[in-house]
Coordinates of N, CA and C in Angstrom, one line a residue:
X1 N 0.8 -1.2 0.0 CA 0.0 0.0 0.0 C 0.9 1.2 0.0
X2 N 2.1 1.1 0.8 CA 3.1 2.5 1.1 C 3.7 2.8 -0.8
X3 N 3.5 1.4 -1.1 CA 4.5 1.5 -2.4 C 3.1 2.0 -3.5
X4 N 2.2 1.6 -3.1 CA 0.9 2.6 -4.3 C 0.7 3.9 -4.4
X5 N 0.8 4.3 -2.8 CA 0.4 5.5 -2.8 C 1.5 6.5 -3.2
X6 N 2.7 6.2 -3.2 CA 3.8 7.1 -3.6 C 4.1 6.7 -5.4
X7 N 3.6 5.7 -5.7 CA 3.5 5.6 -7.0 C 2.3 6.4 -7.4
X8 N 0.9 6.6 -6.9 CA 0.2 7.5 -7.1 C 0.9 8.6 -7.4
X9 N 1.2 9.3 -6.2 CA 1.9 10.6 -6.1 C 3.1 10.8 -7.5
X10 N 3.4 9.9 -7.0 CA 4.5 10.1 -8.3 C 4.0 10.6 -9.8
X11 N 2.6 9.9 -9.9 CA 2.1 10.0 -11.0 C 1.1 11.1 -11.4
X12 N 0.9 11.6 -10.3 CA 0.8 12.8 -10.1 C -1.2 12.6 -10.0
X13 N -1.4 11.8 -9.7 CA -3.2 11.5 -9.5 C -3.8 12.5 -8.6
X14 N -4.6 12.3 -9.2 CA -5.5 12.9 -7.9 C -6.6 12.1 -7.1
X15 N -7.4 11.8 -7.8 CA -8.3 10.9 -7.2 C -7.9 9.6 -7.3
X16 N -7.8 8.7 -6.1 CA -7.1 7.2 -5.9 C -7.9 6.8 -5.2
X17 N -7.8 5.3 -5.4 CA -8.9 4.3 -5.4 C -7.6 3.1 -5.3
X18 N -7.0 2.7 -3.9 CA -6.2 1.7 -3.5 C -6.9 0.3 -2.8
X19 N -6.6 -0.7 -3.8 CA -7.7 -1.7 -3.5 C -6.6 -3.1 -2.9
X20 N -7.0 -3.9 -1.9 CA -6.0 -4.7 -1.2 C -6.5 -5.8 -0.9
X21 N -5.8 -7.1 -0.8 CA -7.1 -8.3 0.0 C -6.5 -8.5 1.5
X22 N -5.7 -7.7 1.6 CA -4.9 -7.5 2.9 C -5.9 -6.8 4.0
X23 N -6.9 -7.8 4.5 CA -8.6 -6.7 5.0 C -8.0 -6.1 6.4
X24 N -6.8 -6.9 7.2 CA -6.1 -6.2 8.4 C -5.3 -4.9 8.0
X25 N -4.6 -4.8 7.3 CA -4.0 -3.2 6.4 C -4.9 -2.9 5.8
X26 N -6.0 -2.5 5.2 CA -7.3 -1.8 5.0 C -8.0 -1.3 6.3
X27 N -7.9 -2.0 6.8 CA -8.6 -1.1 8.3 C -7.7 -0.4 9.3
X28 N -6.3 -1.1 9.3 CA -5.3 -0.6 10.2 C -5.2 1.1 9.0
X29 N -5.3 1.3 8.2 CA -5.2 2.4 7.6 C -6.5 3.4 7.5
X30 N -7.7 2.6 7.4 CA -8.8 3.5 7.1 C -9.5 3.9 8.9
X31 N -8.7 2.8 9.8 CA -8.6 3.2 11.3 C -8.1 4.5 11.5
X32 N -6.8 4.9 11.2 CA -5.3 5.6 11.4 C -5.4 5.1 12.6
X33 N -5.0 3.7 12.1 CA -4.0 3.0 13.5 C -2.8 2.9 13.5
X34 N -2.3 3.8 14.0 CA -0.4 3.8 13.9 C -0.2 3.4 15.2
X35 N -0.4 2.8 15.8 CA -0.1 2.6 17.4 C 0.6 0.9 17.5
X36 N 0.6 -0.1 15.7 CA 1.2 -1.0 15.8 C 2.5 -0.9 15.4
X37 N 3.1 -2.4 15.4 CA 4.3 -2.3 15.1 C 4.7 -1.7 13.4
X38 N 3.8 -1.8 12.6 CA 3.8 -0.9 11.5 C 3.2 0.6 11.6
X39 N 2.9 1.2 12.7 CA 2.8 2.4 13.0 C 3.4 3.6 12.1
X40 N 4.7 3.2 11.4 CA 5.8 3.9 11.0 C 5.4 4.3 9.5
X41 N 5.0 3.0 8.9 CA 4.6 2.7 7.4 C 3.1 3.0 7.4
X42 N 2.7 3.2 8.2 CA 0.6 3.8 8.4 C 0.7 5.3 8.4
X43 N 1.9 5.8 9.3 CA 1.9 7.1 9.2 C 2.2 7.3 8.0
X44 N 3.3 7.0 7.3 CA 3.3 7.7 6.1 C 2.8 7.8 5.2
X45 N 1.8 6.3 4.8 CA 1.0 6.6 3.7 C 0.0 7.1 4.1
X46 N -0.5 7.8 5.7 CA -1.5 8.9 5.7 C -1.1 10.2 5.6
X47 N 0.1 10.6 5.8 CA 1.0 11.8 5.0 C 0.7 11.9 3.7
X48 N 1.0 11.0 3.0 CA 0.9 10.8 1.9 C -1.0 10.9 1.0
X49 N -1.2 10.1 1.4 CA -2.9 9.6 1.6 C -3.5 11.9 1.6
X50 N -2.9 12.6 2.5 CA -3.4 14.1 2.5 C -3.2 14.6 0.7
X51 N -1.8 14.2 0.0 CA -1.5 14.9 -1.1 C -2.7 14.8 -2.0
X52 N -3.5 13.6 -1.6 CA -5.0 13.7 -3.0 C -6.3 14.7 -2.6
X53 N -6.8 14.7 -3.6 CA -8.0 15.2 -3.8 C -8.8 14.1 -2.7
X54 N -8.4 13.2 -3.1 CA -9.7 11.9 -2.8 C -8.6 10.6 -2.8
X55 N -8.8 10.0 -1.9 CA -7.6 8.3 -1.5 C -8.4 7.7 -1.2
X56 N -8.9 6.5 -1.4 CA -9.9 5.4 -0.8 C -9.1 4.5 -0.5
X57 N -9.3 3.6 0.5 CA -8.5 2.4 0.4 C -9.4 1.2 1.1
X58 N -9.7 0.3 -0.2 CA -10.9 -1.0 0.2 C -10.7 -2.1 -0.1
X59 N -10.8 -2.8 0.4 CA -10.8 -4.2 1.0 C -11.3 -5.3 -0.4
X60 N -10.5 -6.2 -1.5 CA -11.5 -6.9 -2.3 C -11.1 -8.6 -1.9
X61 N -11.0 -9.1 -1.8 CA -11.6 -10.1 -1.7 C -10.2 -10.9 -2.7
X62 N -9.6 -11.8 -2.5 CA -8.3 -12.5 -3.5 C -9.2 -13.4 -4.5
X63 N -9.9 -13.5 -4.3 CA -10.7 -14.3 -5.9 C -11.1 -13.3 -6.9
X64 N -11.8 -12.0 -6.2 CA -11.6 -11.0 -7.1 C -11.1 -10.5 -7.6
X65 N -9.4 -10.4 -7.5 CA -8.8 -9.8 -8.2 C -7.4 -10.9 -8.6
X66 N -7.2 -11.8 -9.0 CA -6.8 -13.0 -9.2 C -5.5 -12.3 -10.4
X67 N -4.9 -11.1 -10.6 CA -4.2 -10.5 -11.1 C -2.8 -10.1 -10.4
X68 N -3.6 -9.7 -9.1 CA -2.8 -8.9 -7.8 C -2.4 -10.2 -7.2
X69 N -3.0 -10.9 -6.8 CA -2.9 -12.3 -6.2 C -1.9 -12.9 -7.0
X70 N -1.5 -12.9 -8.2 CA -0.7 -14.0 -8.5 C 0.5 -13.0 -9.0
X71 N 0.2 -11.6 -9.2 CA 1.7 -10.6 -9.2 C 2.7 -10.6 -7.3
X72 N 2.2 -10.9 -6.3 CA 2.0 -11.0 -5.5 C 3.0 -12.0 -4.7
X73 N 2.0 -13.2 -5.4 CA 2.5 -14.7 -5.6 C 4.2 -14.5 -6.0
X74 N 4.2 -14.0 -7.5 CA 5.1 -13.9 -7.8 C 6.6 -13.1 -7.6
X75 N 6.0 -11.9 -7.1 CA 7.0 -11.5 -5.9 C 7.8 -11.7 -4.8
X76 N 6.9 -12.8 -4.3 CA 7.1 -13.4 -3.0 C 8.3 -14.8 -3.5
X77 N 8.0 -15.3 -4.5 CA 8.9 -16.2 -5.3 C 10.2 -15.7 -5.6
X78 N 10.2 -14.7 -6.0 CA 11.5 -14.7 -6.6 C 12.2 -13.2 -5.5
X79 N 11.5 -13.2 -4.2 CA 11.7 -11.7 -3.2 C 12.4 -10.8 -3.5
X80 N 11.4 -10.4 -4.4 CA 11.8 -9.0 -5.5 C 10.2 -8.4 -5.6
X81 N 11.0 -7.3 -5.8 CA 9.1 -6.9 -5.9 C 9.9 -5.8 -7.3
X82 N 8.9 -5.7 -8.8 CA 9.0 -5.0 -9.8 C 7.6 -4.1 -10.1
X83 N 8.2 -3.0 -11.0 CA 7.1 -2.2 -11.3 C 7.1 -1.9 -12.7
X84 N 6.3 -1.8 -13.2 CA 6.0 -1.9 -14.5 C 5.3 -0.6 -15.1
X85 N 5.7 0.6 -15.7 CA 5.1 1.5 -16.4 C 4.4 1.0 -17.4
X86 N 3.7 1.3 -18.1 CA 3.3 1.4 -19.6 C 3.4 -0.1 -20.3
X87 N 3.9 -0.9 -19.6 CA 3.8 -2.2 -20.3 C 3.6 -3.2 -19.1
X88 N 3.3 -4.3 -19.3 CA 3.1 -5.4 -18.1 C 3.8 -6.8 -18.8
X89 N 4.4 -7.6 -17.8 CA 4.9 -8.8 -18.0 C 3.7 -9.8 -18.6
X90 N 4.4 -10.6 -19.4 CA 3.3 -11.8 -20.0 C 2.3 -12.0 -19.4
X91 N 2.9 -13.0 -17.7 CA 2.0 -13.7 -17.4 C 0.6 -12.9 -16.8
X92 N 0.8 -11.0 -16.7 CA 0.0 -10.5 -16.2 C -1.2 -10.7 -17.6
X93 N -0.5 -10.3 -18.9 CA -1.6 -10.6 -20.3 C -2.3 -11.7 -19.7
X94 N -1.9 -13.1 -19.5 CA -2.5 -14.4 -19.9 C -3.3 -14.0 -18.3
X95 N -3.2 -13.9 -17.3 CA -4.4 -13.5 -16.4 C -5.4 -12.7 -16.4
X96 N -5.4 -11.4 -17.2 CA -6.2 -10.6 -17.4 C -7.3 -11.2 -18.6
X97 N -6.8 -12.0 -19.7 CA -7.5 -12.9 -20.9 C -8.2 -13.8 -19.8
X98 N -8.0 -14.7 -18.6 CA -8.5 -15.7 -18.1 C -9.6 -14.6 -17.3
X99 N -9.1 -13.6 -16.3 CA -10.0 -13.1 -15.8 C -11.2 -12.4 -16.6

């Protein structure tokens, strides 16, 4: 989520719509509960979270979004995490066709 919102920013949005299946970080954020051990990383993307017009951040469900879930997956595999401008890796094509 810390890494969306500053990629938001970066991109200069205004209105953001940050969607997670992570439903304990959706509410530790839409709480402003910084009082956990990630208190540190909650503050900031609510720093952050002030730069928009409009930040939502909601809760979907991992069968819903079966895109995120398996870029996710695949981060966790190879413990790297990539970002992708303007183009997306194959296997994101062949998930979006299935979804």
């Amino acid at each position: 989520m810390e890494q969306g919102v500053l990629l938001a920013q970066e991109l200069q949005l205004s209105l953001v719509i940050l969607e997670s299946d992570a439903l304990a970080v959706i509410q530790a954020i839409n709480d402003n509960s910084t009082g956990s051990d990630l208190g540190h990383i909650l503050q900031g993307i609510q720093l952050v979270r002030e730069t928009f017009e409009s930040c939502t951040f909601k809760y979907l469900s991992r069968d819903l979004n079966v895109v995120a879930h398996e870029l996710a997956q695949l981060a966790r595999r190879n413990e790297s995490s990539c970002m992708w401008k303007g183009v997306s890796p194959p296997v994101v094509s062949m998930l979006v066709q299935k979804d």
